[in-house]
Short mmCIF file of C-alpha atoms in Angstrom, two decimals:
data_model
loop_
_atom_site.label_atom_id
_atom_site.label_comp_id
_atom_site.label_asym_id
_atom_site.label_seq_id
_atom_site.Cartn_x
_atom_site.Cartn_y
_atom_site.Cartn_z
CA MET A 120 97.94 127.62 145.66
CA HIS A 121 98.69 125.12 148.97
CA PRO A 122 100.18 122.45 148.52
CA ILE A 123 98.00 119.03 149.90
CA LYS A 124 98.49 115.66 150.84
CA PRO A 125 97.61 112.98 148.19
CA ILE A 126 95.28 109.54 148.71
CA ILE A 127 97.91 107.34 148.07
CA LYS A 128 96.94 104.11 146.12
CA VAL A 129 99.40 101.18 146.02
CA CYS A 130 98.20 98.85 143.04
CA GLY A 131 98.73 94.96 141.60
CA MET A 132 98.66 93.68 145.98
CA ARG A 133 98.48 90.01 146.35
CA ASP A 134 100.32 88.54 149.15
CA ALA A 135 98.80 88.15 152.46
CA GLU A 136 101.57 89.35 154.30
CA ASN A 137 102.93 91.73 152.03
CA ILE A 138 98.72 92.85 152.03
CA ARG A 139 99.62 94.02 156.33
CA GLU A 140 103.49 95.52 155.87
CA VAL A 141 102.03 97.90 153.12
CA GLU A 142 98.49 98.43 155.07
CA SER A 143 100.65 99.37 158.29
CA LEU A 144 102.35 102.42 156.36
CA GLY A 145 98.83 104.07 156.18
CA ILE A 146 97.77 103.93 152.65
CA ASP A 147 94.80 104.57 151.81
CA LEU A 148 93.69 102.98 149.39
CA MET A 149 95.09 98.73 148.37
CA GLY A 150 94.65 97.49 144.51
CA PHE A 151 94.05 94.33 143.39
CA ILE A 152 94.23 93.63 139.66
CA PHE A 153 91.42 90.61 138.39
CA TRP A 154 93.46 90.54 134.73
CA SER A 155 93.81 86.83 134.20
CA LYS A 156 96.42 88.67 131.67
CA SER A 157 98.34 90.89 134.35
CA SER A 158 101.67 89.96 136.22
CA ARG A 159 99.61 90.40 139.30
CA TYR A 160 96.48 88.60 139.04
CA VAL A 161 94.63 87.65 141.78
CA SER A 162 94.11 84.24 140.99
CA GLU A 163 92.37 83.27 144.67
CA ARG A 164 91.65 85.21 147.53
CA PRO A 165 94.45 85.82 149.89
CA ASN A 166 94.23 84.78 153.47
CA TYR A 167 94.64 88.21 154.82
CA LEU A 168 92.33 91.62 152.91
CA PRO A 169 93.24 95.05 153.87
CA GLN A 170 90.68 95.64 157.29
CA LYS A 171 91.59 99.61 157.48
CA ALA A 172 92.40 100.49 153.50
CA LYS A 173 89.57 101.31 150.71
CA LYS A 174 89.88 97.71 148.17
CA VAL A 175 89.87 98.10 144.76
CA GLY A 176 89.15 96.37 142.38
CA VAL A 177 90.85 96.24 138.90
CA PHE A 178 89.11 94.51 135.82
CA VAL A 179 90.03 95.36 132.51
CA ASN A 180 86.40 95.02 129.86
CA GLU A 181 84.57 92.27 132.34
CA ASP A 182 81.25 91.28 131.89
CA THR A 183 79.37 92.77 134.84
CA GLU A 184 78.06 90.27 136.62
CA THR A 185 81.84 88.84 137.26
CA ILE A 186 82.47 92.58 138.25
CA MET A 187 79.60 91.73 140.84
CA GLN A 188 80.29 88.86 142.32
CA ILE A 189 83.92 89.77 142.84
CA ALA A 190 82.79 92.31 144.20
CA LYS A 191 81.19 90.92 146.75
CA ASP A 192 82.95 88.06 147.95
CA TYR A 193 85.56 91.25 148.59
CA ALA A 194 83.71 93.77 150.04
CA LEU A 195 85.07 95.98 147.41
CA ASP A 196 84.95 100.28 148.41
CA PHE A 197 86.18 100.95 144.54
CA ILE A 198 85.68 99.27 141.30
CA GLN A 199 88.44 100.74 138.81
CA LEU A 200 87.84 100.25 134.19
CA HIS A 201 91.25 100.25 133.07
CA GLY A 202 89.88 98.39 130.15
CA THR A 203 87.99 100.11 127.16
CA GLU A 204 84.88 100.29 129.00
CA SER A 205 81.84 102.21 127.49
CA PRO A 206 80.15 104.81 128.86
CA ASP A 207 76.35 102.08 128.59
CA ILE A 208 78.54 99.91 130.15
CA VAL A 209 79.54 102.04 132.85
CA ARG A 210 76.14 102.88 133.33
CA SER A 211 75.33 99.48 133.39
CA ILE A 212 77.19 99.07 136.23
CA ARG A 213 77.15 101.89 138.21
CA SER A 214 72.71 100.87 138.02
CA VAL A 215 73.42 97.24 139.91
CA CYS A 216 76.83 98.65 142.26
CA GLY A 217 74.69 101.68 143.21
CA ASP A 218 76.36 104.84 144.96
CA GLY A 219 77.87 101.98 147.50
CA ILE A 220 80.77 101.32 145.04
CA ALA A 221 82.91 104.09 143.67
CA ILE A 222 84.42 104.17 139.99
CA ILE A 223 87.29 104.82 138.61
CA LYS A 224 87.24 105.18 134.74
CA ALA A 225 91.89 104.44 134.14
CA PHE A 226 92.43 106.32 130.55
CA ASN A 227 96.05 106.65 128.97
CA ILE A 228 97.86 109.46 128.46
CA ALA A 229 100.60 110.59 126.05
CA THR A 230 98.93 114.15 124.58
CA ALA A 231 96.13 116.60 125.41
CA ASP A 232 93.39 115.06 123.22
CA ASP A 233 94.30 112.02 124.90
CA PHE A 234 91.53 113.57 127.48
CA ALA A 235 88.97 114.17 125.23
CA GLN A 236 87.87 110.64 125.22
CA THR A 237 87.34 110.97 129.43
CA LYS A 238 84.25 113.36 128.58
CA PRO A 239 81.42 111.26 127.69
CA TYR A 240 82.21 109.54 130.72
CA GLU A 241 81.80 113.01 132.94
CA GLY A 242 79.28 112.20 135.40
CA ILE A 243 79.59 108.72 135.52
CA VAL A 244 82.79 107.67 137.71
CA ASN A 245 84.19 109.45 140.80
CA TYR A 246 87.31 108.91 139.54
CA PHE A 247 89.36 109.22 136.31
CA LEU A 248 93.30 107.66 136.63
CA PHE A 249 95.56 108.78 133.78
CA ASP A 250 97.99 106.16 133.44
CA THR A 251 100.68 106.17 130.79
CA LYS A 252 100.13 104.26 127.22
CA GLY A 253 103.21 100.96 127.37
CA LYS A 254 102.10 96.70 125.94
CA SER A 255 100.63 96.56 129.44
CA VAL A 256 97.84 97.45 130.57
CA GLY A 257 99.47 99.60 133.30
CA GLY A 258 101.71 98.57 135.93
CA ASN A 259 104.79 99.62 133.26
CA GLY A 260 106.75 101.43 135.04
CA GLU A 261 106.72 104.58 132.69
CA LYS A 262 105.48 107.93 133.07
CA PHE A 263 103.67 110.29 130.47
CA ASP A 264 105.28 113.73 130.23
CA TRP A 265 102.76 115.52 133.01
CA ASN A 266 102.85 119.12 131.32
CA VAL A 267 100.00 117.73 129.56
CA LEU A 268 97.49 117.70 133.13
CA SER A 269 97.60 121.22 132.59
CA ALA A 270 95.13 120.58 129.75
CA TYR A 271 92.84 118.92 131.55
CA ASP A 272 89.77 120.99 131.93
CA SER A 273 86.67 118.86 132.88
CA GLU A 274 85.61 118.31 136.39
CA THR A 275 86.24 115.27 138.07
CA PRO A 276 88.83 114.68 140.24
CA PHE A 277 91.33 111.85 139.13
CA LEU A 278 94.71 109.82 140.63
CA LEU A 279 97.88 110.34 138.70
CA SER A 280 99.44 107.01 137.48
CA GLY A 281 102.39 105.39 135.37
CA GLY A 282 105.88 105.15 136.64
CA ILE A 283 106.14 107.06 139.52
CA GLY A 284 109.22 105.51 141.51
CA PRO A 285 111.13 105.93 144.60
CA ASP A 286 113.19 109.42 143.18
CA ASP A 287 109.61 111.67 142.20
CA VAL A 288 109.53 113.27 145.30
CA GLU A 289 110.18 116.58 144.90
CA VAL A 290 108.68 116.49 141.53
CA LEU A 291 105.57 115.63 142.84
CA ASN A 292 105.64 117.61 145.59
CA SER A 293 106.13 120.47 143.09
CA TYR A 294 103.36 119.07 140.26
CA LEU A 295 100.88 119.18 143.35
CA SER A 296 101.30 122.63 144.57
CA VAL A 297 100.51 124.44 141.20
CA LEU A 298 96.85 125.61 140.76
CA GLY A 299 96.93 123.02 137.51
CA SER A 300 96.84 120.43 139.06
CA LYS A 301 93.64 121.13 141.68
CA HIS A 302 91.59 117.82 140.48
CA CYS A 303 94.68 115.62 140.94
CA ILE A 304 93.42 114.52 144.08
CA GLY A 305 96.13 111.28 144.73
CA ILE A 306 98.70 109.10 143.33
CA ASP A 307 99.14 105.30 142.16
CA LEU A 308 101.85 103.13 143.00
CA ASN A 309 102.82 99.93 141.01
CA SER A 310 105.72 98.76 140.04
CA ARG A 311 108.86 101.07 140.40
CA PHE A 312 107.97 99.54 144.09
CA GLU A 313 108.34 95.68 143.24
CA LEU A 314 110.70 93.26 144.27
CA ALA A 315 109.08 91.04 142.28
CA PRO A 316 104.91 91.45 139.95
CA GLY A 317 103.10 91.44 143.11
CA LEU A 318 105.60 91.90 145.50
CA LYS A 319 106.02 95.50 147.27
CA ASP A 320 109.67 96.27 148.87
CA VAL A 321 108.13 97.87 152.28
CA ALA A 322 111.18 99.50 153.40
CA ILE A 323 111.21 101.77 149.98
CA LEU A 324 107.67 102.35 150.37
CA GLN A 325 107.91 103.73 153.17
CA LYS A 326 110.99 105.35 152.50
CA PHE A 327 109.30 107.61 149.66
CA LEU A 328 106.39 108.11 151.74
CA ASN A 329 107.99 109.66 154.57
CA GLU A 330 110.50 111.97 152.38
CA LEU A 331 106.75 112.63 150.55
CA ASN A 332 104.85 113.69 153.97
CA ARG A 333 108.03 115.79 154.63
CA SER A 334 108.69 117.72 151.62
CA ILE A 335 104.62 118.52 151.73
CA ASN A 336 104.43 119.36 155.17
CA SER A 337 107.49 121.84 154.92
CA LYS A 338 106.06 123.43 152.10
CA LEU A 339 102.77 123.66 154.09
CA SER A 340 104.53 124.98 156.66
CA ASN A 341 105.89 127.85 154.01
CA SER A 342 103.03 128.90 152.74
CA LYS A 343 101.35 129.36 156.13
#
């Protein structure tokens, strides 16, 4: 399988100038966390929201009415459900938002057996997101064993999350180059690129993206 250029999602944004600077790097998705217990919680609307990057609202067991109001206020392109939302709740959200907003359902992964929890959500959501089991709901800065991803046997494409950091270019590119990664369409970056919760280190992020692009382009050239 040829290497792919993954979708880049940067999550946990809230500072207007930081949003502007990170967007200038050409990322695809930008995540905003609407869960009050998160250290990256967006308590008020930033003065600047991305114009090119798609906006992802991250919710944890929130009621549908609140989700849809925030989706309207922020003109969200994606809704990411990072709690224990049941398939019925997800269907309810889908019925309200229609096809205009894509839905991502996050799951905490530690072993191959954890993929069983994704089955009831097949055909309901657009994407899965696989994160590390940890004390917090996302943003733990720790990886899970990516080798278990080879056991994923569903068709729903997914984003890879959980502790991806500046030094992971080669291991990421190696994973994206193998057949078992065919449903991995992107990566989610957060805590390991931060100066403080909710504030990304733009220079480190840019260096990582440049190195990842060079590595992928090199493999693409060699595979022709």
